[in-house]
mmCIF file of C-alpha atoms in Angstrom:
data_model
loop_
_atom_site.group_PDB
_atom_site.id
_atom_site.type_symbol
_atom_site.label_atom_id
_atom_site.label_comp_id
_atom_site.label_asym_id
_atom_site.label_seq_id
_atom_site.Cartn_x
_atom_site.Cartn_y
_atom_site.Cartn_z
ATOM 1 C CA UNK A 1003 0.000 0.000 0.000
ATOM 2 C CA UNK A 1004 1.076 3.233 -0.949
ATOM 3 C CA UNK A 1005 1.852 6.004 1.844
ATOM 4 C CA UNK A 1006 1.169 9.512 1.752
ATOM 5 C CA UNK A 1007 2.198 11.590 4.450
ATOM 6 C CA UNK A 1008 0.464 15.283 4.837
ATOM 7 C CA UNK A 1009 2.538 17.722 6.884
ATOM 8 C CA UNK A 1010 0.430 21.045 7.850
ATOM 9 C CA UNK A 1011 -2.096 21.873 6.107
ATOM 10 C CA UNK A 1012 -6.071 22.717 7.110
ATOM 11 C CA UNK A 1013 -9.937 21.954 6.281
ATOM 12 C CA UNK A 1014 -9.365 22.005 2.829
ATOM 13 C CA UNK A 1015 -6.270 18.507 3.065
ATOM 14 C CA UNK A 1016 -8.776 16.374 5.067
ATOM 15 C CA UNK A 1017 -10.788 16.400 1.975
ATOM 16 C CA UNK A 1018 -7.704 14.737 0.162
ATOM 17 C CA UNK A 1019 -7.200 12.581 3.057
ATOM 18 C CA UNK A 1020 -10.517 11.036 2.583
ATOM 19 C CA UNK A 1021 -10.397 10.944 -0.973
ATOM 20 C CA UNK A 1022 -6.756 9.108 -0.733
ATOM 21 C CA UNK A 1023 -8.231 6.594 1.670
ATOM 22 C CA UNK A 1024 -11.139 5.978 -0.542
ATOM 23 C CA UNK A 1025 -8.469 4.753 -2.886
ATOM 24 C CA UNK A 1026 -6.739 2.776 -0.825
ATOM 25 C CA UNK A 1027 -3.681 4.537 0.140
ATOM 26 C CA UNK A 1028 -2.395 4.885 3.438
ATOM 27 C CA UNK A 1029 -2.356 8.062 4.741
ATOM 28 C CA UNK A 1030 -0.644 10.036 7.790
ATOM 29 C CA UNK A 1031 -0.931 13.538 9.167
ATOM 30 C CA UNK A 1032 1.480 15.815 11.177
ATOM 31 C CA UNK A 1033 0.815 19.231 11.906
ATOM 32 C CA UNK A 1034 -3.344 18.823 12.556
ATOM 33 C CA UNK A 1035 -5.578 19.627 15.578
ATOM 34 C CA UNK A 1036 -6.769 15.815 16.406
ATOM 35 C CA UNK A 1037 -10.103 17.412 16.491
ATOM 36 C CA UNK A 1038 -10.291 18.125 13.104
ATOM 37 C CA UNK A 1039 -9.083 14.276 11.802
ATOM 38 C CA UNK A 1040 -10.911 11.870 10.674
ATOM 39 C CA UNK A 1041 -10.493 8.741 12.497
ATOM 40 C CA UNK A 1042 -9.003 6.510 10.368
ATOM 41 C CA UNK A 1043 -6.403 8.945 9.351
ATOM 42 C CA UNK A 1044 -3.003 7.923 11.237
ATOM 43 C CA UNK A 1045 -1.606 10.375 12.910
ATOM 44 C CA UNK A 1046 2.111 11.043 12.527
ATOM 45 C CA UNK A 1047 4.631 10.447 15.778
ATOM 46 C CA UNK A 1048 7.750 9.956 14.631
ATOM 47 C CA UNK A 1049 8.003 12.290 11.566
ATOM 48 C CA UNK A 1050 11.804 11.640 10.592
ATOM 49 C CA UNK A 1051 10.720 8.187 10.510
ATOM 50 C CA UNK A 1052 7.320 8.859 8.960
ATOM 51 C CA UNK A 1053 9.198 10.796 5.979
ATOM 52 C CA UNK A 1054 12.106 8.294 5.350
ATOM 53 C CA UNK A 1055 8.821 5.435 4.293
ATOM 54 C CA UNK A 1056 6.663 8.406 2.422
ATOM 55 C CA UNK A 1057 5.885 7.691 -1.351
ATOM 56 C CA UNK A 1058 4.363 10.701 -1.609
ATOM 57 C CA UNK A 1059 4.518 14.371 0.252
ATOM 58 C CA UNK A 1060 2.206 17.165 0.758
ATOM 59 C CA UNK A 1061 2.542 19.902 1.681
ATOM 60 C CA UNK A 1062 0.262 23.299 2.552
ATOM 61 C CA UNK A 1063 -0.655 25.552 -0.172
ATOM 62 C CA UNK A 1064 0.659 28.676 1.220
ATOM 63 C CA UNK A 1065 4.448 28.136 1.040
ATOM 64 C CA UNK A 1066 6.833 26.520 4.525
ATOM 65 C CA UNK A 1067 8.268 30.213 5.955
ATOM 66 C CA UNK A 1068 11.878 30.758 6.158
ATOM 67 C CA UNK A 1069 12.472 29.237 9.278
ATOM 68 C CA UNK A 1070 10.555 25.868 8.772
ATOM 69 C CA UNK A 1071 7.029 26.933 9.865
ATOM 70 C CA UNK A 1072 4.245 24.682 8.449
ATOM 71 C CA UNK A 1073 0.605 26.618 8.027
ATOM 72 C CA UNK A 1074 -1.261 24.435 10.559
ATOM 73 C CA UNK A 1075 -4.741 24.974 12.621
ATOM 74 C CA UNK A 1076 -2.838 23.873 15.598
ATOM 75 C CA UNK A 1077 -2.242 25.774 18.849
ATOM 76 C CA UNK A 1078 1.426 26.039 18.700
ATOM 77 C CA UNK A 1079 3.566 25.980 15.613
ATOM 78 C CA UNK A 1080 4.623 23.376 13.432
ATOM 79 C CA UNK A 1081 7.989 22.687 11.974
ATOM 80 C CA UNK A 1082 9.264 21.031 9.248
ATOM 81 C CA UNK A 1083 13.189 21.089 9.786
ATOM 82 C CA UNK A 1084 15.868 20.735 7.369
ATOM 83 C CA UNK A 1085 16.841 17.896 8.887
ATOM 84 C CA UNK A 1086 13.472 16.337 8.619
ATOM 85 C CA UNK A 1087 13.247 16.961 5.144
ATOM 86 C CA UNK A 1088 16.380 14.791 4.261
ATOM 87 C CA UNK A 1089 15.245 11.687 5.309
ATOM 88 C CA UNK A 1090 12.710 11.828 2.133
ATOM 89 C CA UNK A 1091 13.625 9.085 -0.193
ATOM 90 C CA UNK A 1092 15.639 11.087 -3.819
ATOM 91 C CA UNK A 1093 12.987 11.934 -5.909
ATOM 92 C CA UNK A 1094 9.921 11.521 -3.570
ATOM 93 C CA UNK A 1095 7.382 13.632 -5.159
ATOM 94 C CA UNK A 1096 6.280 16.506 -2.915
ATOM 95 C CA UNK A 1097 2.954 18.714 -3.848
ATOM 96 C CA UNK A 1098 2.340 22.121 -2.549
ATOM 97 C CA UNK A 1099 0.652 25.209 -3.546
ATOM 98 C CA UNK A 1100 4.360 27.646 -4.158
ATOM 99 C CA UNK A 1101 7.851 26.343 -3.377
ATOM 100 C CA UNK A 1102 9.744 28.475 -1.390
ATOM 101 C CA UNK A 1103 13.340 29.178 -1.492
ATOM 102 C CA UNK A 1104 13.380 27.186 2.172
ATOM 103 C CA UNK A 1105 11.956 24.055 0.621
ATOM 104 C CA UNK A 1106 14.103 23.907 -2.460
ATOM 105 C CA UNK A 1107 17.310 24.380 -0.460
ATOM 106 C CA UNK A 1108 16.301 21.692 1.844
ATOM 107 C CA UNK A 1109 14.360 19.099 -0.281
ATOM 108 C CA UNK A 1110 16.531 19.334 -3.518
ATOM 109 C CA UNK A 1111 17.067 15.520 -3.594
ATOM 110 C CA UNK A 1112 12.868 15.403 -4.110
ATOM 111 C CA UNK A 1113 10.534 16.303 -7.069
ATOM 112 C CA UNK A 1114 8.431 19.545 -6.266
ATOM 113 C CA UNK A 1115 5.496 19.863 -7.786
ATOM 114 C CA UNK A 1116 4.261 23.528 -7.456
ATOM 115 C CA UNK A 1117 0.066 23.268 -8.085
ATOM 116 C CA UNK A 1118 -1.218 26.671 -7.538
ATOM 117 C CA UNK A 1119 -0.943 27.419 -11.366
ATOM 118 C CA UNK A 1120 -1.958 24.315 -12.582
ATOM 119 C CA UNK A 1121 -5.276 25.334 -14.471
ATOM 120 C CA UNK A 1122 -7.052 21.808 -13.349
ATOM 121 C CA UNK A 1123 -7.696 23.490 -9.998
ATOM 122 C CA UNK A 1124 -6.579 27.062 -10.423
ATOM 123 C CA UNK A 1125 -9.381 27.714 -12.638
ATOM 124 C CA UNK A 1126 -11.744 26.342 -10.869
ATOM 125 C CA UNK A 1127 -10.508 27.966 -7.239
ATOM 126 C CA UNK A 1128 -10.217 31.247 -8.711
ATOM 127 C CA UNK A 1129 -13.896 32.171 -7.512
ATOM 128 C CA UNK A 1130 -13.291 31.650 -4.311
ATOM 129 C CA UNK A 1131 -9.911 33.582 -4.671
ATOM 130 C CA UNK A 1132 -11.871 36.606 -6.360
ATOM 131 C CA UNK A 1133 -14.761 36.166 -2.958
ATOM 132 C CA UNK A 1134 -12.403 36.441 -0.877
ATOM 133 C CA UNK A 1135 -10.255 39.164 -1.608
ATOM 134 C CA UNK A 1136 -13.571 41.172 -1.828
ATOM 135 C CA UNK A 1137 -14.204 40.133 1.500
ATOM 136 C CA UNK A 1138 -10.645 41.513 2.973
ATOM 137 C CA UNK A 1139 -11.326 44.635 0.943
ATOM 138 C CA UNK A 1140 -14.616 45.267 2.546
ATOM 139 C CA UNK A 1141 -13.028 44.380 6.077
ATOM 140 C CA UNK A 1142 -10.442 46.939 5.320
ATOM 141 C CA UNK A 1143 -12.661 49.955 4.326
ATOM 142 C CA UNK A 1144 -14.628 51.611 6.302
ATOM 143 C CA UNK A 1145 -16.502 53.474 3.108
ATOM 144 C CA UNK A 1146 -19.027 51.527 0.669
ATOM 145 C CA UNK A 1147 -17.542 49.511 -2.119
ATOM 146 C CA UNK A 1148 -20.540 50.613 -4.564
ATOM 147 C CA UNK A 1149 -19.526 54.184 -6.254
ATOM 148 C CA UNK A 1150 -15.617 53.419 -5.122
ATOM 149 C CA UNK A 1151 -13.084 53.137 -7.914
ATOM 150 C CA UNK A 1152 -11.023 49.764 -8.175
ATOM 151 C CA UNK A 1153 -7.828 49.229 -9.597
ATOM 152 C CA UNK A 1154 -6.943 45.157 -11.022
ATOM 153 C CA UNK A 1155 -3.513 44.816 -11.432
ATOM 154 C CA UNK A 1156 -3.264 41.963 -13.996
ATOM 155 C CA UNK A 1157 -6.629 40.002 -16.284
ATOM 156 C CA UNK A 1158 -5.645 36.487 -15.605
ATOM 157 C CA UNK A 1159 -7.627 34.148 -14.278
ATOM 158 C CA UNK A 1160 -8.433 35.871 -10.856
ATOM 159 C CA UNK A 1161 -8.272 39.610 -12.191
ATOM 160 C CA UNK A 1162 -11.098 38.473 -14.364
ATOM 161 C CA UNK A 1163 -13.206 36.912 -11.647
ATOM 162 C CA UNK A 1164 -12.977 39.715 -9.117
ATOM 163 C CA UNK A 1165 -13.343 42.673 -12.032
ATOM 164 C CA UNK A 1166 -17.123 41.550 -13.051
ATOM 165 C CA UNK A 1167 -17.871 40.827 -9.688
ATOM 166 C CA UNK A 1168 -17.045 44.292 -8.490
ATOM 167 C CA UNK A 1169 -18.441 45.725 -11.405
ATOM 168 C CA UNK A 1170 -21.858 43.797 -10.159
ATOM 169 C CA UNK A 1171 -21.444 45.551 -6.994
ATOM 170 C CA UNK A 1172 -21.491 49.096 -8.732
ATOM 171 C CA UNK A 1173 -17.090 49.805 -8.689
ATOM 172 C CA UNK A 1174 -15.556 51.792 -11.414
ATOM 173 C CA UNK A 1175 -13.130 48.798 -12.538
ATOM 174 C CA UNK A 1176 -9.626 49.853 -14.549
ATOM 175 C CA UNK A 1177 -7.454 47.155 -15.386
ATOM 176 C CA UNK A 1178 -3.880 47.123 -16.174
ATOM 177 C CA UNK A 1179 -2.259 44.360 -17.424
ATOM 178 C CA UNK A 1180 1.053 43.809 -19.102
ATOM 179 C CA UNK A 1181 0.010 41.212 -22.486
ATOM 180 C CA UNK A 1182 -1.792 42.604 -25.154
ATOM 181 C CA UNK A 1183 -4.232 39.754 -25.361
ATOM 182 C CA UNK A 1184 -5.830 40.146 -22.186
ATOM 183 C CA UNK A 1185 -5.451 43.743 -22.400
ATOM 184 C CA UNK A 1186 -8.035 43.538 -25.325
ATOM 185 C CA UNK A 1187 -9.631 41.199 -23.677
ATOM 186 C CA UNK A 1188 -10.782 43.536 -20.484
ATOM 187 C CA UNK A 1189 -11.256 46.134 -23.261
ATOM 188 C CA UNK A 1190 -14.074 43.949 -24.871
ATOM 189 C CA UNK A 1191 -15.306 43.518 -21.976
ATOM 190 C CA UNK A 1192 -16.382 47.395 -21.059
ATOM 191 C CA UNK A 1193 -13.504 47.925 -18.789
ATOM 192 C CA UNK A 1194 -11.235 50.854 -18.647
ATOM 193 C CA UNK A 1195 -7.734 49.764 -19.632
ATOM 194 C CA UNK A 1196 -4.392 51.613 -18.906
ATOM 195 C CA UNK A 1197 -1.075 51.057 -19.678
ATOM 196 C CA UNK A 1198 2.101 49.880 -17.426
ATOM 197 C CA UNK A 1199 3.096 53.881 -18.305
ATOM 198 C CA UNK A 1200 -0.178 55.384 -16.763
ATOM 199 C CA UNK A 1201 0.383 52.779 -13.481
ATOM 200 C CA UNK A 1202 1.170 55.882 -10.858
ATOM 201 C CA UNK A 1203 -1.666 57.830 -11.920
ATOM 202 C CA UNK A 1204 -4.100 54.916 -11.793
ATOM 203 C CA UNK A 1205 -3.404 53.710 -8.742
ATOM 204 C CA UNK A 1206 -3.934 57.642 -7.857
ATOM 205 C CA UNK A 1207 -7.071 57.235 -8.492
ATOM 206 C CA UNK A 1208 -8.257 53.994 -6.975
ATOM 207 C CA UNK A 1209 -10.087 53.215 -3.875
ATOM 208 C CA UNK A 1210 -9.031 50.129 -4.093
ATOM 209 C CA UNK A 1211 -5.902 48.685 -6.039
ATOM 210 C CA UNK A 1212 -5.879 44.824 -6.191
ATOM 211 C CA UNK A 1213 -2.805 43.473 -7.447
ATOM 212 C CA UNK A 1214 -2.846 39.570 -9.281
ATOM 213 C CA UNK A 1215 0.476 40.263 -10.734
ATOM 214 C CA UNK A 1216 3.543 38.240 -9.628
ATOM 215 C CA UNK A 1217 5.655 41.903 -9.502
ATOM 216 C CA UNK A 1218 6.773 44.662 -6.945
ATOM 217 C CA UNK A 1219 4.487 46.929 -8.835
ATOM 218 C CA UNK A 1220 3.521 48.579 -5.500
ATOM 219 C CA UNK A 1221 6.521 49.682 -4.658
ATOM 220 C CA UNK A 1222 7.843 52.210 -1.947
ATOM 221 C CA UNK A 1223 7.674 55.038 -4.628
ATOM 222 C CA UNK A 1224 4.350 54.347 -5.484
ATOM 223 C CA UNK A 1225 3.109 53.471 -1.453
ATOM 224 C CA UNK A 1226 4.669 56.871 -1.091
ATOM 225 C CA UNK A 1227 2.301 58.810 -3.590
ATOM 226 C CA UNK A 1228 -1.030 57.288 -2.809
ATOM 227 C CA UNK A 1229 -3.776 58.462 -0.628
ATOM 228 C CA UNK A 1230 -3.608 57.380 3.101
ATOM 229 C CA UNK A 1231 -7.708 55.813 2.496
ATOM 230 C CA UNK A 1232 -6.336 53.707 -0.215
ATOM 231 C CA UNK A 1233 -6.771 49.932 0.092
ATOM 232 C CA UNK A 1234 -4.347 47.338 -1.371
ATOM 233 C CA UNK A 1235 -5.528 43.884 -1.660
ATOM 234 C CA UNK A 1236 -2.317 41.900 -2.852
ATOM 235 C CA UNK A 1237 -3.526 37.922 -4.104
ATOM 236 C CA UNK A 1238 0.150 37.140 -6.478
ATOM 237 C CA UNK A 1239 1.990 34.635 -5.323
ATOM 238 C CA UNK A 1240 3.988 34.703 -2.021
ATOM 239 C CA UNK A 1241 5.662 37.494 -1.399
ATOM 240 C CA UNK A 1242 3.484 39.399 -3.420
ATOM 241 C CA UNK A 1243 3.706 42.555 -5.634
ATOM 242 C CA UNK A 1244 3.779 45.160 -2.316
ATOM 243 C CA UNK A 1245 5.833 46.943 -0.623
ATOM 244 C CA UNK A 1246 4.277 45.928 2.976
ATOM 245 C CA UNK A 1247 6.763 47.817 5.130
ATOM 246 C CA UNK A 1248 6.104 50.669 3.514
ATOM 247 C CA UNK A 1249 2.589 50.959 3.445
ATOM 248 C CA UNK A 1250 2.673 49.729 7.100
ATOM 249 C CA UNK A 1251 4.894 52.803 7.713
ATOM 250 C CA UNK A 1252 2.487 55.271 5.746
ATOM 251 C CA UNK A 1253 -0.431 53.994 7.638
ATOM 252 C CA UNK A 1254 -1.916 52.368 4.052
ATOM 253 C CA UNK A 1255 -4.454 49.560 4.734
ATOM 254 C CA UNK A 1256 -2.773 46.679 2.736
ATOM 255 C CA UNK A 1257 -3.257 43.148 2.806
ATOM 256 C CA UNK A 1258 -1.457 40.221 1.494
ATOM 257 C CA UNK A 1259 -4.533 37.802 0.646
ATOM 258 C CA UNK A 1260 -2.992 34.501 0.115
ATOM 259 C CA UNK A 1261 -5.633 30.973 0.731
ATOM 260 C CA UNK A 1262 -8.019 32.949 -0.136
ATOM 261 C CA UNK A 1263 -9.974 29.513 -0.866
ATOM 262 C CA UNK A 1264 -8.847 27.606 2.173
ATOM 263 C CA UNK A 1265 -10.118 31.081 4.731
ATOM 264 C CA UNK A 1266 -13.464 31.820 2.621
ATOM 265 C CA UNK A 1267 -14.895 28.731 0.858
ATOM 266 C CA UNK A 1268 -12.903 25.825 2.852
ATOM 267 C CA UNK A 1269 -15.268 23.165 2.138
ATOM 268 C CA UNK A 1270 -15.522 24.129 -1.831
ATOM 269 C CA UNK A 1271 -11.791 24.266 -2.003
ATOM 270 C CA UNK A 1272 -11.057 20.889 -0.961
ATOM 271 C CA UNK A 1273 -13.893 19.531 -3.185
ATOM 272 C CA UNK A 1274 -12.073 20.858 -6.236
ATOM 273 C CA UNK A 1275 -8.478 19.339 -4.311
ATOM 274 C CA UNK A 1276 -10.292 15.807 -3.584
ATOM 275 C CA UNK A 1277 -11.185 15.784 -6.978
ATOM 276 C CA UNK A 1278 -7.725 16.475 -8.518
ATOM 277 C CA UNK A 1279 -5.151 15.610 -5.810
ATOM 278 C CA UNK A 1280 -5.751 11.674 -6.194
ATOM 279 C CA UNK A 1281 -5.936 11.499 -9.838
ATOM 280 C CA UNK A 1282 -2.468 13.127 -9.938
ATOM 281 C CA UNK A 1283 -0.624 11.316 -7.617
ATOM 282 C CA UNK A 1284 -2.205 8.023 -9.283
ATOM 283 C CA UNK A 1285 -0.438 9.652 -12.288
ATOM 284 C CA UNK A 1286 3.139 10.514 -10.995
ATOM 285 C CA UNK A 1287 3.165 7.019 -8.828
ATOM 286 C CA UNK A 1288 2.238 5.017 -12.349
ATOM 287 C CA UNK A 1289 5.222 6.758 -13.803
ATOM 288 C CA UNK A 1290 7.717 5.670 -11.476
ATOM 289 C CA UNK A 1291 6.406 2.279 -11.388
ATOM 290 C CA UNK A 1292 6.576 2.199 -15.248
#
């Protein structure tokens, strides 16, 4: 029987988990509240030793911090050490949402498979992306979103989902993005469209800037010029396209919104991950045996 070991994680994994064990694959967990775990899931005690007989690794979707740190539900904080990490059989196949620099250093022996731009479950988790980032921006302000201008920072496949939807709640939406494709794409659509040249005097003129792009676009220059009611909603890729410290220093409401899915719309999120989780490790697994 096949193991797969989860280490952090939330609501949306013990979807996976049951999904996994629906298919017969053993499957431990380190990192969760015991509250929150299914019975038959076996929990992890020994993780060196858990790790070294792992055929598959997963990991959280929001990326392991600097210093080890797992995103967990539990109480106190959960590591995953660089030590830990080595005992992972060469080319073990380890899932997460974004790779950071920590895991790469530490896991190089492994293969890392970096999901949160694969379109089998970005596309369909970008809804709950584009809810939720409304939702921060909402918390944030303390005026009406309806009559407030709004700023989207690339027209992928979030940018798109939260521009009609604020549009539908009565924003002025501009959209900047940097390919001419989806620029004439937002253009077809009835949105204003500005160039990366125009970019200081758009965000100028926003309520609300929400940035999709994996840039520092939102840099200390530009934190420096806007108005102190502005609100940045920042949903690229960890670390974002924002200069944090600075609007933290200017007294600018900015937020990086990262697991969006897994904080608004935990259930839906790990439908979509049960659904494409198993398929592709029964993939990557049939490879190796091949």
């Amino acid at each position: 029987m096949r193991k797969v070991i989860f280490c952090g994680g939330d609501r949306r994994e013990i979807s996976v988990m049951k999904a996994l064990q629906e298919k017969n694959y053993q499957v431990e967990a380190y990192g969760y509240p015991l509250d929150i775990l299914p019975g038959s899931i076996t929990v992890v005690e020994d993780i060196q030793a858990s790790l070294a007989a792992a055929d598959v690794c997963i990991l959280p979707q929001p990326p392991i911090k600097k210093d080890g740190q797992l995103h967990s539900l539990c109480a106190e904080p959960v590591y995953l050490t660089a030590d830990d990490l080595s005992f992972l059989p060469q080319d073990t196949p380890i899932l997460c949402g974004v790779a950071s620099l920590y895991l790469r250093t530490n896991a190089n022996q492994c293969q890392i498979f970096e999901l949160t731009d694969d379109d089998r479950m970005a596309v369909p988790l970008a809804p709950a992306s584009a809810e939720g980032a409304i939702a921060e921006a909402i918390s944030l302000s303390d005026s009406l979103l309806c009559g407030s201008k709004a700023l989207i920072l690339g027209f992928g496949r979030i940018g798109r989902e939260v521009a009609w939807r604020l549009e539908g709640l009565g924003l002025e939406v501009t959209v900047m993005n940097r390919g001419v494709e989806r620029r004439t794409e937002a253009e077809e659509m009835g949105y204003t469209v500005v160039e990366r040249s125009h970019l200081v005097a758009a965000c100028l003129d926003a309520d609300y800037i929400f940035n999709t792009a994996p840039a520092m676009l939102l840099d200390e220059i530009i934190i420096g010029l806007l108005r102190r009611e502005t609100c940045i909603i920042d949903l690229a890729a960890y670390p974002g396209g924002t200069d944090f410290i600075a609007a933290a220093r200017r007294g600018i409401k900015a937020i990086h919104a990262g697991g969006m899915p897994g904080k608004y719309a935990p259930a839906y999120a790990g439908m979509v991950m049960a659904e494409f989780y198993p398929a592709f490790i029964d993939s990557l697994l049939t490879e190796e045996g091949e």
